[in-house]
Short mmCIF file of C-alpha atoms in Angstrom, two decimals:
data_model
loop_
_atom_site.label_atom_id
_atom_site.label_comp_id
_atom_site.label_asym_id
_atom_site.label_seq_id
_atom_site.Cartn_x
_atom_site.Cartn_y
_atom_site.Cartn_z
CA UNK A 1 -21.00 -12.84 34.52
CA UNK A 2 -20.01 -10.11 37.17
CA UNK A 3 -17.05 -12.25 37.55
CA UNK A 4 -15.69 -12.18 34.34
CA UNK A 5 -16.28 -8.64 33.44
CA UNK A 6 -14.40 -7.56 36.33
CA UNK A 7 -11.52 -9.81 35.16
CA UNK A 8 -11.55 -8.40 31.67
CA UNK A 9 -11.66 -5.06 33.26
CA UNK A 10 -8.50 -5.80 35.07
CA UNK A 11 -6.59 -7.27 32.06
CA UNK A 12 -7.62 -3.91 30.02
CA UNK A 13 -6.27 -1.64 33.24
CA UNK A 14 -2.92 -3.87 33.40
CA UNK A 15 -2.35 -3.48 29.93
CA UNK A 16 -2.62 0.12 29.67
CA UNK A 17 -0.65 0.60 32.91
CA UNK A 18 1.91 -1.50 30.63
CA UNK A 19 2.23 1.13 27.49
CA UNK A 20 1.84 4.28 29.85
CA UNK A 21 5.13 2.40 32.39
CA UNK A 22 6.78 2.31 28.34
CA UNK A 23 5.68 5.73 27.10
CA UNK A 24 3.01 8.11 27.91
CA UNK A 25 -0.60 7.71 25.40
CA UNK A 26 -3.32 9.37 26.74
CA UNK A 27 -4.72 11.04 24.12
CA UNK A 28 -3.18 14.86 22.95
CA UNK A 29 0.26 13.98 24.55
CA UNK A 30 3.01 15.39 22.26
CA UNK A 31 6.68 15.76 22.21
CA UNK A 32 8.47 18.92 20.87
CA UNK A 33 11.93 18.32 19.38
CA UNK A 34 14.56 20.61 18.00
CA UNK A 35 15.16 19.68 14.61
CA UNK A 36 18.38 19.65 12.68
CA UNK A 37 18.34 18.51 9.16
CA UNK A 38 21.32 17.99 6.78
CA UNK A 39 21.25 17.52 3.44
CA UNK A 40 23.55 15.92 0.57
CA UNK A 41 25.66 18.42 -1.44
CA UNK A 42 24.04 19.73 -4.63
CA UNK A 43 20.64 18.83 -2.81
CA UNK A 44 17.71 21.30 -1.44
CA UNK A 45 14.90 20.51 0.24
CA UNK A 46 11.81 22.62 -1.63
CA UNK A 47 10.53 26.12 0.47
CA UNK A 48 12.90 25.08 3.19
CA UNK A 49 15.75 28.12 4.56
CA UNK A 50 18.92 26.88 5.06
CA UNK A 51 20.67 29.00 7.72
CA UNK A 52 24.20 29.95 7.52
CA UNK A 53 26.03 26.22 8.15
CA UNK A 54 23.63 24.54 5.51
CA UNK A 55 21.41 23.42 7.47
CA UNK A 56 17.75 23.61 8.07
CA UNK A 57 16.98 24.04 11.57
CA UNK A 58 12.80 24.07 12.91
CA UNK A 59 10.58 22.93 16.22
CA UNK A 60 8.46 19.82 15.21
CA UNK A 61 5.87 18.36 17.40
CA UNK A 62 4.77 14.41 17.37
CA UNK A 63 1.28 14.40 19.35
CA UNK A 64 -1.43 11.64 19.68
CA UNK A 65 -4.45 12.68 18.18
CA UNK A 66 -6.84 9.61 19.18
CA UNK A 67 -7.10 6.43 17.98
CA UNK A 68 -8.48 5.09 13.69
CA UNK A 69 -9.32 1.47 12.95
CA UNK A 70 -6.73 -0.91 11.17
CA UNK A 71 -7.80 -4.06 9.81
CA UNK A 72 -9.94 -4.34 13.03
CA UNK A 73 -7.62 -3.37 15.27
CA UNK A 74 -8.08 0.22 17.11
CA UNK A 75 -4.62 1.94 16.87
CA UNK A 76 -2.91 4.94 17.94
CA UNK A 77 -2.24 8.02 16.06
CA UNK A 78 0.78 9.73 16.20
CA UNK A 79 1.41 12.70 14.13
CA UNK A 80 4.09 14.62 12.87
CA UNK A 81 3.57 18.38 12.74
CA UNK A 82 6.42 20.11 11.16
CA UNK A 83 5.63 24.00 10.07
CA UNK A 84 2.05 23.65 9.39
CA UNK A 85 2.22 20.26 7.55
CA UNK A 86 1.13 16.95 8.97
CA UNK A 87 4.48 14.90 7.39
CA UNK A 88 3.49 11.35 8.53
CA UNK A 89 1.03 10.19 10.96
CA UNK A 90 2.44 6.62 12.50
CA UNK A 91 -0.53 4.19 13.63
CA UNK A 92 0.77 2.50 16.55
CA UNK A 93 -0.11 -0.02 19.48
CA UNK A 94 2.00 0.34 22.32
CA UNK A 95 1.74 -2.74 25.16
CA UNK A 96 3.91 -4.93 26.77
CA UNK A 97 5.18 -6.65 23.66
CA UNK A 98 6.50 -2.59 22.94
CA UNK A 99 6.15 0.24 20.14
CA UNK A 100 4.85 -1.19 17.51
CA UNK A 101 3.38 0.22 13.61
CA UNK A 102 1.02 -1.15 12.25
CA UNK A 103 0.46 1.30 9.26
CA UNK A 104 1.31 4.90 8.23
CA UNK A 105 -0.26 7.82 6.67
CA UNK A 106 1.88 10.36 4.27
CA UNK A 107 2.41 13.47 3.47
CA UNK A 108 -0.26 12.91 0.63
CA UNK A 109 -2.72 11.72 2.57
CA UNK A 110 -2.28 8.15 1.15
CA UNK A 111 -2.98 4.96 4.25
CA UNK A 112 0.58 2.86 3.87
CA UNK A 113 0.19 -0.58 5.17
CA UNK A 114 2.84 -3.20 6.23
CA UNK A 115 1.94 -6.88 5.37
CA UNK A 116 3.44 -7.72 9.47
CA UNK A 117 3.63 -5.19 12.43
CA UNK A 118 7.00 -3.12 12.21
CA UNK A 119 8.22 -3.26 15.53
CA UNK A 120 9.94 0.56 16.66
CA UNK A 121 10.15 -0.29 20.10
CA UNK A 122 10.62 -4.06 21.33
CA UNK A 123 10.07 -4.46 25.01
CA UNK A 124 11.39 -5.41 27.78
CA UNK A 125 14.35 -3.17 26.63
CA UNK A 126 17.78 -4.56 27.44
CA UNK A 127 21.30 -4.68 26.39
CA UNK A 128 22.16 -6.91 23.44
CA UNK A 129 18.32 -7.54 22.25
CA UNK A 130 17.72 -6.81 18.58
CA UNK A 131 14.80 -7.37 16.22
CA UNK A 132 14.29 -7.43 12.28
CA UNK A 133 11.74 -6.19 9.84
CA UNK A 134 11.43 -7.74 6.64
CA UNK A 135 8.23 -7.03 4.96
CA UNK A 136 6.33 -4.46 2.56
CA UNK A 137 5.20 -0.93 3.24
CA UNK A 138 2.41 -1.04 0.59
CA UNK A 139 4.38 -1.76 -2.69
CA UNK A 140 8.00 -1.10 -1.34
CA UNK A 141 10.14 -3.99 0.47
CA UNK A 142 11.89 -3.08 3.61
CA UNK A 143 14.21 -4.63 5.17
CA UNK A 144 15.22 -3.43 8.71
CA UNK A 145 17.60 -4.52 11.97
CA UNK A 146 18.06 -3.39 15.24
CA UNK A 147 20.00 -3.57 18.61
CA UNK A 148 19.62 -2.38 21.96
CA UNK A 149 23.50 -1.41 22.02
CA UNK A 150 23.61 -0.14 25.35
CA UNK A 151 22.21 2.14 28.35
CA UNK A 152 23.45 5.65 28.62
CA UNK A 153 22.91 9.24 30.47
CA UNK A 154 21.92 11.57 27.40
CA UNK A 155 21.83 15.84 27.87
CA UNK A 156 19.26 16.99 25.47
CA UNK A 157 17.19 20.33 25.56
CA UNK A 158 14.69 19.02 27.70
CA UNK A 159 16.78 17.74 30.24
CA UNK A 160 18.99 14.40 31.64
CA UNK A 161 17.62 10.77 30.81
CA UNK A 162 18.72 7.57 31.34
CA UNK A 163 18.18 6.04 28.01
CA UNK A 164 18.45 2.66 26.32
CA UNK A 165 20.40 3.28 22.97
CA UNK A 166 19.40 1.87 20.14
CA UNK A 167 20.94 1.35 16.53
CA UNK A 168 19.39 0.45 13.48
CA UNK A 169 20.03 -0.35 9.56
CA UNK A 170 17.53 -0.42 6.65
CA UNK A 171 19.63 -1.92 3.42
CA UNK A 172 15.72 -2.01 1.20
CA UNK A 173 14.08 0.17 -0.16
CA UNK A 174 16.92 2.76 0.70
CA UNK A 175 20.26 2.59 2.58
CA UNK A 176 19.70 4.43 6.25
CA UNK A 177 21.08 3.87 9.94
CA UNK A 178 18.86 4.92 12.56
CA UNK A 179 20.50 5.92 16.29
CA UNK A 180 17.87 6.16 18.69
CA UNK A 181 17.64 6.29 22.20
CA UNK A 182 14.83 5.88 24.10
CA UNK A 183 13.91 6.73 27.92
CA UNK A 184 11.36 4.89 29.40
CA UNK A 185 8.45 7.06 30.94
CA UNK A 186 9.12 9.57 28.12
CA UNK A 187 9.99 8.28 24.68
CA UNK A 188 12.50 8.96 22.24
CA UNK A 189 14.73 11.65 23.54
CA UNK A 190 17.40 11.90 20.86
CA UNK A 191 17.13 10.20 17.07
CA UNK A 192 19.86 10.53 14.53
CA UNK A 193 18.63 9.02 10.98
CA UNK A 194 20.89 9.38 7.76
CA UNK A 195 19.87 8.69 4.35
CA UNK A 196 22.18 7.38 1.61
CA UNK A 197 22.58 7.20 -1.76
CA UNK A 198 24.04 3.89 -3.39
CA UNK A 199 26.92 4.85 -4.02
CA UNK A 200 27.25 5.92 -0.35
CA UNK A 201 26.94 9.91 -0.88
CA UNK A 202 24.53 11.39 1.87
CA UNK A 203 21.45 12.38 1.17
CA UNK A 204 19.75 13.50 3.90
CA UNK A 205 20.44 13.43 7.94
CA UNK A 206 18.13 14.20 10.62
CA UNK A 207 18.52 15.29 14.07
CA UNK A 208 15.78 14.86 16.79
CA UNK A 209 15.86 16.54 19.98
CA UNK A 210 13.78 16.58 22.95
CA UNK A 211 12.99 20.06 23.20
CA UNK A 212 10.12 19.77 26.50
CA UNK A 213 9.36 17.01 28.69
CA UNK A 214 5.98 15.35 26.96
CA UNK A 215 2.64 16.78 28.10
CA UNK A 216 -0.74 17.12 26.77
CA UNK A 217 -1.57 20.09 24.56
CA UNK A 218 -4.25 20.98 21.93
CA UNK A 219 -3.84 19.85 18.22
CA UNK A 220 -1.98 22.51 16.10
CA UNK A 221 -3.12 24.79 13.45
CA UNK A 222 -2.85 22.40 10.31
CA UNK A 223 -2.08 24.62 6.90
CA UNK A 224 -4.37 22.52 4.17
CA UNK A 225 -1.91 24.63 1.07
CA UNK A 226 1.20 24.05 2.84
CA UNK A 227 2.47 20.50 1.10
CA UNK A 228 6.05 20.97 -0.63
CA UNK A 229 6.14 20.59 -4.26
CA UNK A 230 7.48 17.30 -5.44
CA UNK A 231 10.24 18.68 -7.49
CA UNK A 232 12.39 21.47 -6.75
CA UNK A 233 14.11 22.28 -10.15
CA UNK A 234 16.53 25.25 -11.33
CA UNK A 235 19.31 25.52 -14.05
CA UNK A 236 22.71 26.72 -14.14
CA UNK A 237 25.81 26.48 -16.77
CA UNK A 238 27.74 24.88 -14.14
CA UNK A 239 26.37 21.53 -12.01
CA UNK A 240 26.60 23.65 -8.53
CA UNK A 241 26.32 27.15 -9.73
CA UNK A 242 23.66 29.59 -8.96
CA UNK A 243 20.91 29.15 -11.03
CA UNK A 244 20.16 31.41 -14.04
CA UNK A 245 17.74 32.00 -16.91
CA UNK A 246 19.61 34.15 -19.58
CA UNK A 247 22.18 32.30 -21.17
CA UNK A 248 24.82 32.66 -24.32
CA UNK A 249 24.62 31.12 -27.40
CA UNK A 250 28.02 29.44 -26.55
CA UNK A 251 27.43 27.93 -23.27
CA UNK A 252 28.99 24.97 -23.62
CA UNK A 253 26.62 22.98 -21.16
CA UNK A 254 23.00 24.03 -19.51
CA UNK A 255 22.44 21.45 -16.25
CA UNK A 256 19.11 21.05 -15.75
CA UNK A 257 18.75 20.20 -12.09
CA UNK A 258 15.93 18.08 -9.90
CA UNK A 259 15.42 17.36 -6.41
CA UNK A 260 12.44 15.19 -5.33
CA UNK A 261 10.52 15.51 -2.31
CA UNK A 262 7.13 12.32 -2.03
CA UNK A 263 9.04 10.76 -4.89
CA UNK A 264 7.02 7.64 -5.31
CA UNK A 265 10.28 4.76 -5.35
CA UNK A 266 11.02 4.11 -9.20
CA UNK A 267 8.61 6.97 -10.40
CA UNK A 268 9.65 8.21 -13.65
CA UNK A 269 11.38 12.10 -14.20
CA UNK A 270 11.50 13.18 -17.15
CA UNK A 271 12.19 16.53 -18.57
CA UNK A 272 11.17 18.14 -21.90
CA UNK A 273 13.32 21.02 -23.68
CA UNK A 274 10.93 23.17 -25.34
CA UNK A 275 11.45 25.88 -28.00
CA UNK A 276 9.08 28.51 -27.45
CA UNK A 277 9.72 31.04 -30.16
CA UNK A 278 13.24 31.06 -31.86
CA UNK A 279 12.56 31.95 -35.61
CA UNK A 280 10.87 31.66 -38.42
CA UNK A 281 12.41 28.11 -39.24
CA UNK A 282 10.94 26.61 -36.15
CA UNK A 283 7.70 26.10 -35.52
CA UNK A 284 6.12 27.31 -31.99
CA UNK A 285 6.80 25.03 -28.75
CA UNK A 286 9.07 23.04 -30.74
CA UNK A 287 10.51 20.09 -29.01
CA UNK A 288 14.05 20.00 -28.69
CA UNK A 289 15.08 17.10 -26.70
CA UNK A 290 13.94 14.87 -23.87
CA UNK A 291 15.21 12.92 -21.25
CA UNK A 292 14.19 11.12 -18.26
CA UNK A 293 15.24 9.08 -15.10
CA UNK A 294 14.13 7.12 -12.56
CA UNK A 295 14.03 7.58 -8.61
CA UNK A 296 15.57 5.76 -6.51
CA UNK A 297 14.39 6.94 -3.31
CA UNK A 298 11.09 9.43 -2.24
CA UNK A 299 14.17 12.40 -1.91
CA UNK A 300 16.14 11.26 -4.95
CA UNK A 301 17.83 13.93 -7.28
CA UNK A 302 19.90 14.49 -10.58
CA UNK A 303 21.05 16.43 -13.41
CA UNK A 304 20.13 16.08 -16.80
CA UNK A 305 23.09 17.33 -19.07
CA UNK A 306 22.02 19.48 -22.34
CA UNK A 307 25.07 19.65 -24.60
CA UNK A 308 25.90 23.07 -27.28
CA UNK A 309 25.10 22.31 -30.60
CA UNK A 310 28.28 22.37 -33.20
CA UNK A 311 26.86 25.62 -34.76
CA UNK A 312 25.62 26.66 -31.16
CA UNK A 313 22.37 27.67 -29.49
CA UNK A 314 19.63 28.91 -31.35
CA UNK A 315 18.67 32.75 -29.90
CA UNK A 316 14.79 32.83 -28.56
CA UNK A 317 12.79 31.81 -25.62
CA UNK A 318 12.79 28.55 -24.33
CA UNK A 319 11.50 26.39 -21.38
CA UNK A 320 12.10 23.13 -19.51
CA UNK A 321 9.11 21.12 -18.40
CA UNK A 322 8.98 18.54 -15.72
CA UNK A 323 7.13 15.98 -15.22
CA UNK A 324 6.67 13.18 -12.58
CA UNK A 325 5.51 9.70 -14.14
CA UNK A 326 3.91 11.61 -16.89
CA UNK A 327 2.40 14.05 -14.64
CA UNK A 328 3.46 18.06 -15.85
CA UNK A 329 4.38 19.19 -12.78
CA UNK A 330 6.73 22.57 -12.91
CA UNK A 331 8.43 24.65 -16.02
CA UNK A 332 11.49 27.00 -16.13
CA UNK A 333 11.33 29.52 -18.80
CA UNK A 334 14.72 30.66 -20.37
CA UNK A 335 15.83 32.96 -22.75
CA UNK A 336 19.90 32.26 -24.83
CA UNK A 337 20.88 35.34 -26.63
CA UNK A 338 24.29 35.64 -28.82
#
């Protein structure tokens, strides 16, 4: 019996000798990256400030915080701290089969699992391997490929690595290419992932950097009333103008303008156009029009197009309401005078 501990013992140290040769995972170990995030033209990205090239530019942290319980299986958690907010915890094994996720946790708190492990990592690492993933994060189908296209010396913030490069494609639920590459020892020193719309217009590109070599440091501050709202909204009288509330009688067109942030995929957006108070003919709250859309992607966005009347606007208060799959979830008040 003595015996065959002492061999399980051994297996347990040889395979944990494995994931910490791949990357470091003892428990608290984080990596801090210099983030650079770009996003599509007519887009914005709620409570986030843009600096003066457009783009939106922070220090994120993705730590270990122990280990939670997957279908049996004890798991790794890997969280992503970006200005107060948890964004995504990734529940990983790593070993000598590589990085691999077995489910996710997001922004809302909600567990995400895949029907098969999503390999991130596959191991042993060499030029020319590649890997697929075609399965189901909860309801969504992804489908996923990836090469190890080559070994290069990288220069990032925290220093020179020799890193395996790796490129990837997702063509379900959304169109993205993921450039990664990866340093054994250390992890992911550099990630480049772009986000597309179908008709090929960008929606959103982010830039990881390795800002420190990884070390082990206590759990940040987490802000519980810090979660971006799921719609940013504004309107304008032109489709990229600078939003406005007063507008005349004879505005040709009002754009009523959404960008989603945790858009569930295919959740519905519809907006209401609301008379508050514009004469005695009309009742109170009267509603005007409404119109709605559907999302194609957890950051989708659009414009819903309110055209002038022949005999032009009525003068009074108005609002827009917006709502996510039935859900109210913002208003813009507006007043049109003659």
């Amino acid at each position: 019996m003595k015996k065959i501990c002492a061999v399980a013992f051994y297996s347990i140290t040889i395979a944990s000798e494995v994931a910490a040769s791949l990357m470091p995972t003892a428990d608290g170990t984080s990596w801090r990256y210099n983030m650079t995030e770009e996003i599509g033209k007519g887009l914005k990205i709620p409570d986030a400030k843009p600096d003066a090239d457009g783009k939106i530019r922070l220090r994120v942290l993705y730590r270990i915080n122990g280990t939670e319980n997957v279908d049996g299986k004890d798991v790794l958690k890997f969280e992503m701290h970006r200005a107060g907010v948890i964004t995504n915890t990734d529940l990983l094994t790593v070993d000598d089969h590589g990085i691999v996720c077995r489910a996710r946790i997001n922004l809302d708190g909600e567990l995400v699992k895949f029907d098969s492990p999503q390999t991130m990592i596959a191991a042993p690492l060499k030029k020319g391997a590649s890997w697929d993933f075609n399965g189901k994060a909860g309801e969504a189908s992804v489908r996923q490929h990836y090469e190890v296209v080559g070994e290069e010396d990288i220069r990032v913030p925290a220093g020179n690595f020799h890193a395996f490069r790796i490129y990837g494609e997702q063509t379900s639920p959304s169109r993205m290419t993921i450039d990664r590459w990866f340093a054994i020892g250390v992890g992911i020193v550099k990630d480049v992932t772009a986000m597309r719309a179908a008709n090929g217009d960008l929606l959103q590109r982010i830039l990881l950097e390795l800002a420190e070599t990884p070390k082990i440091i206590a759990r940040p501050e987490v802000k519980s009333d810090a979660l971006p709202k799921q719609l940013s909204v504004s309107i304008a009288k032109e489709q990229f103008g600078n939003p406005i509330t007063t507008f005349s009688s004879s505005t040709s067109q009002i754009y009523v303008r959404w960008q989603g942030q945790r858009l569930r995929k295919g959740a519905k957006i519809k907006a209401v156009w609301i008379a508050e108070n514009i004469g005695e003919d009309f009742p109170q709250d009267y509603k005007v029009d409404e119109v709605s859309a559907v999302a194609e992607s957890p950051i989708a966005h659009g414009v819903f197009t309110l055209t002038r009347p022949e005999d032009g606007w009525a003068p009074g208060d108005y609002r827009v309401e917006f709502y996510v799959d039935d859900v109210l979830v913002d208003a813009v008040k507006l007043k049109i005078v003659k």
